[in-house]
mmCIF file of C-alpha atoms and ligand atoms in Angstrom:
data_model
loop_
_atom_site.group_PDB
_atom_site.id
_atom_site.type_symbol
_atom_site.label_atom_id
_atom_site.label_comp_id
_atom_site.label_asym_id
_atom_site.label_seq_id
_atom_site.Cartn_x
_atom_site.Cartn_y
_atom_site.Cartn_z
ATOM 1 C CA MET L 263 92.888 77.464 -127.414
ATOM 2 C CA LYS L 264 92.296 79.254 -130.702
ATOM 3 C CA SER L 265 90.779 78.066 -133.963
ATOM 4 C CA THR L 266 93.277 77.309 -136.726
ATOM 5 C CA PHE L 267 90.561 77.059 -139.392
ATOM 6 C CA ASP L 268 91.764 78.912 -142.507
ATOM 7 C CA ASP L 269 88.894 80.136 -144.717
ATOM 8 C CA ASN L 270 91.191 80.552 -147.717
ATOM 9 C CA GLN L 271 92.508 77.048 -147.466
ATOM 10 C CA ALA L 272 89.025 75.659 -146.880
ATOM 11 C CA THR L 273 87.824 76.949 -150.277
ATOM 12 C CA LYS L 274 90.063 74.282 -151.835
ATOM 13 C CA TYR L 275 87.920 71.511 -150.371
ATOM 14 C CA SER L 276 84.810 71.204 -152.490
ATOM 15 C CA THR L 277 83.234 68.041 -151.033
ATOM 16 C CA ASP L 278 81.903 67.238 -147.569
ATOM 17 C CA LEU L 279 84.398 64.399 -147.251
ATOM 18 C CA ALA L 280 87.309 66.699 -148.136
ATOM 19 C CA MET L 281 86.134 69.178 -145.499
ATOM 20 C CA ARG L 282 85.876 66.270 -143.054
ATOM 21 C CA VAL L 283 89.508 65.389 -143.719
ATOM 22 C CA TYR L 284 90.583 69.034 -143.306
ATOM 23 C CA THR L 285 89.035 69.720 -139.885
ATOM 24 C CA SER L 286 89.900 66.221 -138.625
ATOM 25 C CA GLN L 287 93.550 67.014 -139.320
ATOM 26 C CA LEU L 288 93.217 70.372 -137.544
ATOM 27 C CA LEU L 289 91.917 68.566 -134.445
ATOM 28 C CA GLY L 290 94.540 65.837 -134.724
ATOM 29 C CA ARG L 291 97.444 68.264 -134.910
ATOM 30 C CA ASP L 292 96.699 69.762 -131.512
ATOM 31 C CA MET L 293 98.147 67.425 -128.894
ATOM 32 C CA ASP L 294 96.032 69.075 -126.192
ATOM 33 C CA LEU L 295 92.986 67.643 -128.003
ATOM 34 C CA VAL L 296 94.043 64.151 -129.032
ATOM 35 C CA LEU L 297 97.153 61.992 -128.837
ATOM 36 C CA HIS L 298 98.240 59.175 -131.142
ATOM 37 C CA GLY L 299 95.112 57.570 -132.550
ATOM 38 C CA GLY L 300 92.796 59.135 -129.957
ATOM 39 C CA GLY L 301 89.515 60.789 -130.893
ATOM 40 C CA ASN L 302 87.324 60.253 -133.929
ATOM 41 C CA THR L 303 85.230 62.232 -136.395
ATOM 42 C CA SER L 304 82.506 61.582 -138.953
ATOM 43 C CA VAL L 305 80.383 63.112 -141.711
ATOM 44 C CA LYS L 306 76.935 62.028 -142.911
ATOM 45 C CA ILE L 307 76.417 62.136 -146.680
ATOM 46 C CA GLY L 308 73.109 60.866 -148.080
ATOM 47 C CA ASP L 309 72.258 57.515 -146.524
ATOM 48 C CA LYS L 310 75.883 56.885 -145.458
ATOM 49 C CA ILE L 311 78.050 57.958 -142.567
ATOM 50 C CA TYR L 312 81.806 58.214 -143.110
ATOM 51 C CA VAL L 313 83.505 57.643 -139.778
ATOM 52 C CA LYS L 314 87.165 57.408 -138.810
ATOM 53 C CA GLY L 315 88.496 53.927 -139.507
ATOM 54 C CA SER L 316 90.483 51.846 -137.076
ATOM 55 C CA GLY L 317 94.254 52.217 -137.533
ATOM 56 C CA TRP L 318 94.106 55.871 -138.703
ATOM 57 C CA ASN L 319 95.266 58.902 -136.693
ATOM 58 C CA LEU L 320 93.364 62.182 -137.002
ATOM 59 C CA ASP L 321 96.484 64.272 -137.700
ATOM 60 C CA THR L 322 97.350 62.323 -140.864
ATOM 61 C CA ILE L 323 93.954 60.957 -141.895
ATOM 62 C CA GLU L 324 92.927 61.008 -145.584
ATOM 63 C CA GLU L 325 89.704 60.093 -147.377
ATOM 64 C CA PRO L 326 90.371 56.296 -147.388
ATOM 65 C CA GLY L 327 90.542 56.593 -143.573
ATOM 66 C CA PHE L 328 86.793 57.204 -143.510
ATOM 67 C CA PRO L 329 84.940 53.974 -144.336
ATOM 68 C CA GLY L 330 81.350 54.589 -145.471
ATOM 69 C CA VAL L 331 78.709 52.723 -143.443
ATOM 70 C CA ASP L 332 74.947 52.521 -143.923
ATOM 71 C CA LEU L 333 73.593 55.146 -141.522
ATOM 72 C CA GLN L 334 70.249 53.490 -140.716
ATOM 73 C CA THR L 335 71.929 50.177 -139.837
ATOM 74 C CA LEU L 336 74.007 51.957 -137.184
ATOM 75 C CA ILE L 337 71.053 53.936 -135.815
ATOM 76 C CA GLN L 338 69.016 50.715 -135.464
ATOM 77 C CA MET L 339 71.911 49.100 -133.565
ATOM 78 C CA ALA L 340 71.633 51.763 -130.838
ATOM 79 C CA LYS L 341 68.068 50.576 -130.178
ATOM 80 C CA LEU L 342 69.076 46.986 -129.363
ATOM 81 C CA ASP L 343 69.044 45.890 -125.726
ATOM 82 C CA THR L 344 72.409 44.172 -125.940
ATOM 83 C CA LEU L 345 75.029 43.677 -128.608
ATOM 84 C CA SER L 346 78.245 41.713 -128.224
ATOM 85 C CA ASP L 347 81.517 43.200 -129.481
ATOM 86 C CA THR L 348 81.803 40.429 -132.067
ATOM 87 C CA ASP L 349 78.299 41.094 -133.385
ATOM 88 C CA MET L 350 78.894 44.839 -133.413
ATOM 89 C CA VAL L 351 82.041 44.498 -135.513
ATOM 90 C CA ALA L 352 80.407 41.932 -137.834
ATOM 91 C CA GLN L 353 77.248 44.011 -138.376
ATOM 92 C CA GLN L 354 79.271 47.154 -139.001
ATOM 93 C CA ARG L 355 81.422 45.346 -141.548
ATOM 94 C CA ASN L 356 78.281 44.020 -143.256
ATOM 95 C CA ALA L 357 77.007 47.579 -143.605
ATOM 96 C CA LEU L 358 80.236 48.873 -145.219
ATOM 97 C CA GLU L 359 79.998 50.583 -148.591
ATOM 98 C CA ASP L 360 83.358 49.079 -149.597
ATOM 99 C CA LYS L 361 84.234 45.775 -147.977
ATOM 100 C CA ASN L 362 87.952 46.542 -148.303
ATOM 101 C CA SER L 363 87.671 49.497 -145.897
ATOM 102 C CA PRO L 364 89.098 49.354 -142.386
ATOM 103 C CA ASN L 365 86.688 48.703 -139.501
ATOM 104 C CA PRO L 366 84.805 51.845 -138.512
ATOM 105 C CA SER L 367 85.695 53.376 -135.129
ATOM 106 C CA ILE L 368 84.271 51.699 -132.014
ATOM 107 C CA GLU L 369 82.251 54.911 -131.554
ATOM 108 C CA ALA L 370 80.529 54.639 -134.984
ATOM 109 C CA ILE L 371 77.057 53.981 -133.497
ATOM 110 C CA LEU L 372 77.332 57.042 -131.256
ATOM 111 C CA HIS L 373 78.339 59.210 -134.233
ATOM 112 C CA ALA L 374 75.353 57.859 -136.168
ATOM 113 C CA ILE L 375 72.718 58.805 -133.571
ATOM 114 C CA ILE L 376 73.881 62.422 -133.314
ATOM 115 C CA PRO L 377 71.586 64.142 -135.833
ATOM 116 C CA PHE L 378 74.120 66.550 -137.348
ATOM 117 C CA LYS L 379 76.225 66.258 -140.480
ATOM 118 C CA PHE L 380 79.641 66.757 -138.839
ATOM 119 C CA VAL L 381 80.496 65.141 -135.487
ATOM 120 C CA ASP L 382 83.852 65.687 -133.735
ATOM 121 C CA HIS L 383 85.148 63.747 -130.718
ATOM 122 C CA THR L 384 88.345 64.535 -128.782
ATOM 123 C CA HIS L 385 89.907 63.707 -125.418
ATOM 124 C CA ALA L 386 90.730 67.374 -124.702
ATOM 125 C CA ASP L 387 93.206 67.567 -121.794
ATOM 126 C CA ALA L 388 91.534 70.562 -120.152
ATOM 127 C CA VAL L 389 88.066 68.989 -120.122
ATOM 128 C CA VAL L 390 89.199 65.613 -118.799
ATOM 129 C CA THR L 391 91.457 67.294 -116.228
ATOM 130 C CA ILE L 392 88.485 69.043 -114.618
ATOM 131 C CA SER L 393 86.319 65.977 -115.026
ATOM 132 C CA ASN L 394 88.994 63.886 -113.259
ATOM 133 C CA THR L 395 88.693 65.802 -109.984
ATOM 134 C CA PRO L 396 86.332 64.981 -107.093
ATOM 135 C CA GLU L 397 84.039 67.952 -107.853
ATOM 136 C CA GLY L 398 84.549 67.692 -111.593
ATOM 137 C CA GLU L 399 80.974 67.103 -112.629
ATOM 138 C CA LYS L 400 79.735 70.045 -110.549
ATOM 139 C CA ARG L 401 82.441 72.352 -111.910
ATOM 140 C CA LEU L 402 81.576 71.404 -115.503
ATOM 141 C CA GLN L 403 77.883 71.861 -114.861
ATOM 142 C CA GLU L 404 78.497 75.364 -113.502
ATOM 143 C CA LEU L 405 80.759 76.245 -116.404
ATOM 144 C CA TYR L 406 78.482 75.148 -119.242
ATOM 145 C CA GLY L 407 74.985 75.091 -117.788
ATOM 146 C CA GLU L 408 72.063 73.460 -119.565
ATOM 147 C CA LYS L 409 73.662 73.577 -122.997
ATOM 148 C CA MET L 410 76.067 70.748 -122.257
ATOM 149 C CA LEU L 411 74.927 67.162 -121.762
ATOM 150 C CA LEU L 412 77.118 65.387 -119.182
ATOM 151 C CA ILE L 413 77.259 61.600 -119.370
ATOM 152 C CA ASN L 414 78.727 59.514 -116.544
ATOM 153 C CA TYR L 415 81.524 57.158 -117.501
ATOM 154 C CA VAL L 416 80.515 53.931 -119.171
ATOM 155 C CA MET L 417 82.535 51.643 -121.398
ATOM 156 C CA PRO L 418 83.020 53.069 -124.920
ATOM 157 C CA GLY L 419 81.448 51.265 -127.886
ATOM 158 C CA PHE L 420 77.873 49.940 -127.856
ATOM 159 C CA VAL L 421 77.260 50.571 -124.126
ATOM 160 C CA LEU L 422 78.152 54.261 -124.449
ATOM 161 C CA ALA L 423 76.150 54.711 -127.671
ATOM 162 C CA LYS L 424 73.141 53.100 -125.985
ATOM 163 C CA GLU L 425 73.501 55.364 -122.930
ATOM 164 C CA VAL L 426 73.605 58.508 -125.081
ATOM 165 C CA TYR L 427 70.686 57.228 -127.174
ATOM 166 C CA GLU L 428 68.541 56.732 -124.049
ATOM 167 C CA LYS L 429 69.540 60.112 -122.568
ATOM 168 C CA THR L 430 68.774 62.031 -125.767
ATOM 169 C CA LYS L 431 65.557 60.339 -126.914
ATOM 170 C CA ASP L 432 63.387 63.245 -125.752
ATOM 171 C CA ILE L 433 65.900 66.033 -126.103
ATOM 172 C CA ASP L 434 65.968 68.942 -128.529
ATOM 173 C CA TRP L 435 69.428 68.465 -129.983
ATOM 174 C CA LYS L 436 69.508 72.088 -131.152
ATOM 175 C CA SER L 437 69.560 73.168 -127.493
ATOM 176 C CA LEU L 438 72.924 71.438 -126.987
ATOM 177 C CA ASP L 439 76.408 72.849 -127.618
ATOM 178 C CA GLY L 440 78.013 69.485 -127.040
ATOM 179 C CA ILE L 441 78.308 66.359 -124.927
ATOM 180 C CA ILE L 442 80.937 65.748 -122.259
ATOM 181 C CA LEU L 443 81.673 62.126 -121.458
ATOM 182 C CA LEU L 444 82.953 62.349 -117.898
ATOM 183 C CA ASN L 445 86.491 60.935 -117.430
ATOM 184 C CA HIS L 446 86.720 60.423 -121.184
ATOM 185 C CA GLY L 447 86.234 63.355 -123.598
ATOM 186 C CA VAL L 448 83.994 65.722 -125.578
ATOM 187 C CA PHE L 449 81.665 65.626 -128.583
ATOM 188 C CA SER L 450 80.740 68.653 -130.686
ATOM 189 C CA PHE L 451 78.462 68.670 -133.737
ATOM 190 C CA ALA L 452 76.983 70.907 -136.427
ATOM 191 C CA ASP L 453 75.871 70.790 -140.047
ATOM 192 C CA GLU L 454 78.979 72.726 -141.141
ATOM 193 C CA ALA L 455 82.515 71.368 -140.671
ATOM 194 C CA LYS L 456 83.806 74.751 -139.509
ATOM 195 C CA THR L 457 81.053 75.195 -136.916
ATOM 196 C CA ALA L 458 81.530 71.714 -135.423
ATOM 197 C CA TYR L 459 85.287 72.303 -135.216
ATOM 198 C CA GLU L 460 84.974 75.780 -133.698
ATOM 199 C CA LYS L 461 82.402 74.574 -131.172
ATOM 200 C CA MET L 462 85.016 72.084 -129.979
ATOM 201 C CA ILE L 463 87.634 74.842 -129.743
ATOM 202 C CA ASN L 464 85.245 77.101 -127.806
ATOM 203 C CA ILE L 465 84.311 74.334 -125.356
ATOM 204 C CA VAL L 466 87.974 73.639 -124.681
ATOM 205 C CA ASP L 467 88.999 77.305 -124.561
ATOM 206 C CA LYS L 468 86.463 77.912 -121.815
ATOM 207 C CA VAL L 469 87.916 75.203 -119.541
ATOM 208 C CA GLU L 470 91.500 76.202 -120.317
ATOM 209 C CA ILE L 471 90.727 79.678 -118.990
ATOM 210 C CA TYR L 472 89.004 78.126 -115.974
ATOM 211 C CA LEU L 473 92.079 75.981 -115.264
ATOM 212 C CA LYS L 474 94.392 78.986 -115.477
ATOM 213 C CA GLU L 475 92.323 80.647 -112.782
ATOM 214 C CA ASN L 476 91.608 77.631 -110.577
ATOM 215 C CA ALA L 477 94.483 75.192 -110.917
ATOM 216 C CA ARG L 478 97.515 77.364 -110.229
ATOM 217 C CA VAL L 479 99.939 75.044 -108.501
ATOM 218 C CA THR L 480 100.975 76.674 -105.255
ATOM 219 C CA THR L 481 101.401 73.995 -102.632
ATOM 220 C CA LEU L 482 102.724 70.524 -103.260
ATOM 221 C CA ASN L 483 103.939 68.065 -100.626
ATOM 222 C CA PHE L 484 107.323 66.634 -101.512
ATOM 223 C CA GLY L 485 108.981 63.532 -100.071
ATOM 224 C CA LYS L 486 112.632 63.492 -99.013
ATOM 225 C CA SER L 487 114.864 60.833 -100.573
ATOM 226 C CA PHE L 488 115.478 60.908 -104.308
ATOM 227 C CA CYS L 489 117.339 58.973 -106.990
ATOM 228 C CA LYS L 490 120.513 60.089 -108.698
ATOM 229 C CA LEU L 491 120.473 59.615 -112.437
ATOM 230 C CA ASP L 492 123.947 58.425 -113.486
ATOM 231 C CA GLU L 493 125.202 55.827 -115.926
ATOM 232 C CA SER L 494 125.138 52.929 -113.500
ATOM 233 C CA PHE L 495 121.537 53.789 -112.583
ATOM 234 C CA THR L 496 120.327 53.896 -116.197
ATOM 235 C CA ASP L 497 122.290 50.730 -117.098
ATOM 236 C CA GLU L 498 120.732 48.787 -114.247
ATOM 237 C CA LEU L 499 117.266 50.156 -115.050
ATOM 238 C CA GLN L 500 117.552 49.181 -118.703
ATOM 239 C CA SER L 501 118.864 45.711 -118.030
ATOM 240 C CA GLU L 502 116.166 44.943 -115.424
ATOM 241 C CA LEU L 503 113.440 46.180 -117.770
ATOM 242 C CA GLU L 504 114.764 44.179 -120.711
ATOM 243 C CA LYS L 505 114.708 41.056 -118.553
ATOM 244 C CA LEU L 506 111.092 41.776 -117.606
ATOM 245 C CA ARG L 507 109.800 42.413 -121.108
ATOM 246 C CA GLY L 508 112.072 39.908 -122.844
ATOM 247 C CA THR L 509 113.095 42.412 -125.516
ATOM 248 C CA LYS L 510 115.250 45.482 -126.077
ATOM 249 C CA ILE L 511 113.922 48.587 -124.339
ATOM 250 C CA ILE L 512 114.173 52.173 -125.549
ATOM 251 C CA MET L 513 114.086 54.652 -122.638
ATOM 252 C CA LYS L 514 112.901 58.214 -123.108
ATOM 253 C CA PHE L 515 113.341 60.446 -120.065
ATOM 254 C CA GLY L 516 110.995 63.303 -119.180
ATOM 255 C CA SER L 517 112.738 65.839 -116.948
ATOM 256 C CA SER L 518 110.801 69.060 -117.362
ATOM 257 C CA ILE L 519 110.435 71.080 -114.141
ATOM 258 C CA GLU L 520 106.832 69.880 -114.021
ATOM 259 C CA ALA L 521 107.874 66.212 -114.339
ATOM 260 C CA VAL L 522 110.620 66.564 -111.706
ATOM 261 C CA ASN L 523 108.266 68.224 -109.236
ATOM 262 C CA PHE L 524 105.581 65.652 -109.911
ATOM 263 C CA SER L 525 108.023 62.798 -109.280
ATOM 264 C CA LYS L 526 108.743 64.202 -105.814
ATOM 265 C CA LEU L 527 105.102 64.128 -104.679
ATOM 266 C CA GLU L 528 104.468 62.087 -101.566
ATOM 267 C CA ASN L 529 101.063 60.730 -102.617
ATOM 268 C CA LEU L 530 101.942 59.195 -106.003
ATOM 269 C CA ASP L 531 100.487 55.782 -105.131
ATOM 270 C CA ASP L 532 97.144 57.375 -104.325
ATOM 271 C CA ILE L 533 97.110 59.461 -107.479
ATOM 272 C CA PHE L 534 97.810 56.487 -109.734
ATOM 273 C CA LYS L 535 95.176 54.380 -108.009
ATOM 274 C CA ASN L 536 92.624 56.708 -109.564
ATOM 275 C CA GLY L 537 92.980 56.068 -113.233
ATOM 276 C CA PRO L 538 94.423 57.433 -116.486
ATOM 277 C CA LEU L 539 93.778 60.765 -118.234
ATOM 278 C CA THR L 540 91.359 59.127 -120.677
ATOM 279 C CA PRO L 541 90.445 55.408 -120.735
ATOM 280 C CA GLU L 542 92.153 54.274 -123.922
ATOM 281 C CA HIS L 543 95.582 55.407 -122.690
ATOM 282 C CA VAL L 544 95.664 52.358 -120.470
ATOM 283 C CA ILE L 545 96.325 50.039 -123.407
ATOM 284 C CA ARG L 546 99.577 51.918 -124.050
ATOM 285 C CA THR L 547 100.685 52.706 -120.514
ATOM 286 C CA LYS L 548 99.180 49.978 -118.287
ATOM 287 C CA PRO L 549 97.104 51.221 -115.348
ATOM 288 C CA PHE L 550 99.985 52.620 -113.270
ATOM 289 C CA PRO L 551 103.765 53.121 -113.473
ATOM 290 C CA ALA L 552 106.624 51.592 -111.533
ATOM 291 C CA ILE L 553 107.606 54.093 -108.857
ATOM 292 C CA ILE L 554 111.326 54.012 -108.225
ATOM 293 C CA ASN L 555 112.826 55.501 -105.105
ATOM 294 C CA GLU L 556 116.591 54.799 -104.839
ATOM 295 C CA ASN L 557 116.330 51.011 -105.259
ATOM 296 C CA ILE L 558 115.414 49.972 -108.814
ATOM 297 C CA LYS L 559 114.709 46.328 -108.033
ATOM 298 C CA GLU L 560 112.400 47.233 -105.168
ATOM 299 C CA GLY L 561 110.450 49.644 -107.357
ATOM 300 C CA LEU L 562 110.001 47.078 -110.118
ATOM 301 C CA ASP L 563 109.049 44.298 -107.677
ATOM 302 C CA ALA L 564 106.410 46.564 -106.138
ATOM 303 C CA PHE L 565 105.007 47.227 -109.619
ATOM 304 C CA ILE L 566 104.837 43.501 -110.389
ATOM 305 C CA SER L 567 103.018 42.581 -107.207
ATOM 306 C CA ARG L 568 100.636 45.504 -107.605
ATOM 307 C CA TYR L 569 99.858 44.494 -111.189
ATOM 308 C CA LYS L 570 99.327 40.833 -110.228
ATOM 309 C CA LYS L 571 96.950 41.881 -107.463
ATOM 310 C CA TYR L 572 95.036 44.180 -109.823
ATOM 311 C CA PHE L 573 94.751 41.360 -112.358
ATOM 312 C CA LYS L 574 93.635 38.793 -109.778
ATOM 313 C CA THR L 575 90.992 41.139 -108.389
ATOM 314 C CA HIS L 576 89.327 41.924 -111.712
ATOM 315 C CA ALA L 577 90.029 39.055 -114.120
ATOM 316 C CA LYS L 578 87.237 36.747 -115.191
ATOM 317 C CA ASP L 579 88.733 34.461 -117.832
ATOM 318 C CA GLU L 580 91.357 36.789 -119.328
ATOM 319 C CA ILE L 581 94.988 35.817 -119.765
ATOM 320 C CA MET L 582 97.431 38.122 -117.990
ATOM 321 C CA LEU L 583 99.480 40.424 -120.234
ATOM 322 C CA ASP L 584 103.234 40.804 -119.606
ATOM 323 C CA LEU L 585 104.513 42.239 -116.314
ATOM 324 C CA ALA L 586 106.814 44.954 -117.657
ATOM 325 C CA PRO L 587 105.871 48.547 -116.757
ATOM 326 C CA ARG L 588 105.430 50.907 -119.725
ATOM 327 C CA TYR L 589 106.784 53.846 -117.759
ATOM 328 C CA ALA L 590 108.362 54.598 -114.417
ATOM 329 C CA ILE L 591 108.320 57.595 -112.139
ATOM 330 C CA ILE L 592 111.840 58.103 -110.816
ATOM 331 C CA LYS L 593 111.745 60.074 -107.575
ATOM 332 C CA GLY L 594 113.397 63.451 -107.957
ATOM 333 C CA VAL L 595 114.320 62.796 -111.597
ATOM 334 C CA GLY L 596 111.015 62.794 -113.500
ATOM 335 C CA PHE L 597 109.625 59.922 -115.550
ATOM 336 C CA VAL L 598 110.900 57.504 -118.153
ATOM 337 C CA ALA L 599 108.838 56.081 -121.029
ATOM 338 C CA LEU L 600 109.735 52.458 -121.760
ATOM 339 C CA GLY L 601 109.050 51.299 -125.304
ATOM 340 C CA LYS L 602 110.127 48.237 -127.241
ATOM 341 C CA ASP L 603 111.063 50.644 -130.054
ATOM 342 C CA GLU L 604 111.404 54.403 -130.645
ATOM 343 C CA LYS L 605 107.810 54.672 -131.801
ATOM 344 C CA GLU L 606 106.279 53.078 -128.722
ATOM 345 C CA ALA L 607 108.575 55.024 -126.380
ATOM 346 C CA GLY L 608 107.559 58.263 -128.140
ATOM 347 C CA ILE L 609 103.827 57.534 -127.844
ATOM 348 C CA ILE L 610 104.132 56.698 -124.134
ATOM 349 C CA PHE L 611 106.322 59.773 -123.561
ATOM 350 C CA ASP L 612 103.650 62.069 -125.041
ATOM 351 C CA ILE L 613 100.803 60.433 -123.115
ATOM 352 C CA ILE L 614 102.651 60.636 -119.801
ATOM 353 C CA SER L 615 103.769 64.257 -120.342
ATOM 354 C CA HIS L 616 100.113 65.245 -120.789
ATOM 355 C CA THR L 617 98.966 62.997 -117.926
ATOM 356 C CA ILE L 618 101.472 64.507 -115.470
ATOM 357 C CA SER L 619 100.446 68.001 -116.438
ATOM 358 C CA ALA L 620 96.768 67.144 -115.829
ATOM 359 C CA MET L 621 97.464 65.337 -112.545
ATOM 360 C CA THR L 622 99.537 68.280 -111.280
ATOM 361 C CA LYS L 623 96.718 70.737 -111.992
ATOM 362 C CA ALA L 624 94.206 68.410 -110.317
ATOM 363 C CA GLN L 625 96.258 68.517 -107.075
ATOM 364 C CA ASN L 626 95.006 72.044 -106.542
ATOM 365 C CA MET L 627 91.399 71.177 -107.328
ATOM 366 C CA GLY L 628 90.887 68.533 -104.668
ATOM 367 C CA GLY L 629 92.980 65.725 -106.149
ATOM 368 C CA TRP L 630 92.819 63.214 -108.983
ATOM 369 C CA LYS L 631 89.831 60.941 -109.465
ATOM 370 C CA SER L 632 89.296 59.269 -112.816
ATOM 371 C CA LEU L 633 88.189 55.691 -113.452
ATOM 372 C CA LYS L 634 87.542 52.885 -110.962
ATOM 373 C CA PRO L 635 90.071 50.007 -111.127
ATOM 374 C CA SER L 636 87.383 47.677 -112.512
ATOM 375 C CA ASP L 637 86.673 50.119 -115.377
ATOM 376 C CA ILE L 638 90.397 50.455 -116.057
ATOM 377 C CA PHE L 639 90.729 46.679 -116.181
ATOM 378 C CA ASP L 640 87.771 46.296 -118.564
ATOM 379 C CA MET L 641 89.405 48.811 -120.883
ATOM 380 C CA GLU L 642 92.904 47.317 -120.704
ATOM 381 C CA TYR L 643 91.627 43.816 -121.409
ATOM 382 C CA TRP L 644 88.902 44.768 -123.916
ATOM 383 C CA GLU L 645 89.409 42.667 -127.022
ATOM 384 C CA LEU L 646 88.548 45.574 -129.341
ATOM 385 C CA GLU L 647 91.262 47.761 -127.787
ATOM 386 C CA GLN L 648 93.854 44.992 -127.827
ATOM 387 C CA ALA L 649 92.998 44.379 -131.501
ATOM 388 C CA LYS L 650 93.459 48.084 -132.239
ATOM 389 C CA LEU L 651 96.843 48.048 -130.520
ATOM 390 C CA ALA L 652 98.007 44.964 -132.413
ATOM 391 C CA LYS L 653 97.022 46.646 -135.667
ATOM 392 C CA ALA L 654 98.624 49.973 -134.870
ATOM 393 C CA VAL L 655 101.893 48.421 -133.743
ATOM 394 C CA SER L 656 102.323 45.965 -136.618
HETATM 395 ZN ZN1 LIG F 817 87.014 58.617 -127.008
#
């Protein structure tokens, strides 16, 4: 991964906020760093922090996408013992410079406690791919050494901010190149926009090279019987899915060589038991796909009973979401993204293309191991994520 920072272009941006917009867009335009609304960035100016607002995507963000929040209010919030989601959102809104702004990102408190002007957060594929393997933490430790702070997975939002606050209370921040949130993503930071951005690129470049050397796919175990994709197959698939979701379904097929090979793997159930690429994907894709091997109805029924079981195991007082898969792996064919419109199908298609690529690489590094089912459930049913989805879709 190479920096796309253009010094000539950067001279056009005379304010810190304009520079913040520029490098946020650079990060957002690289799909190996963030996908569709993923990631967030911030800049501290005076006694305010301007942090990505809910509903904005980094690739197209502009200045109004960075609500200004009172910095000290956020820093004090990290010192609380507990804070409910409702209180967090309310207190952040109270501390807004302009009450008409969107809600600041759920990671606003974490951005606030990092004592550098520019803070960048992505879900870089290469970093989470290594992290999502059984020896991931050890591999990352060896790669980066002391200069990288590794944080075990905890729920994003207040809990994560609090964890980082506790872990960094006695640390010399200048000794750190960045923070890796295991199974989730990366933070980089600096007092210059260009430095923060290029630190991110360097962190990711290092693991991309590592993956090229260590995750060459040589041996994969394939099953035997596969589906045949013809008109009657796709018609039946579409009609069954429309019945399940109660609306029209747009299907977008992924049939790259990588996707076809992946679909033939024998251990798909095991792989998907072990979580998404990065936690927030689950609100778009559900925790696992339908796996279809010759018989469509059988594949969909298996998905439904698996989802019901997952819900029953982890639900406290939540209401179950619909039972329609958001994508299916079709044995021998690849995958199909299932959206209620072109936009949703496109978002799911991109997420699953990147997920399959990461999962394939992980097969040669000991397998795939991301979040526990209970963590996946907490993310899927987290009110703040469901609110974000409702806003983004409407
Ligand atoms: Zn994140």
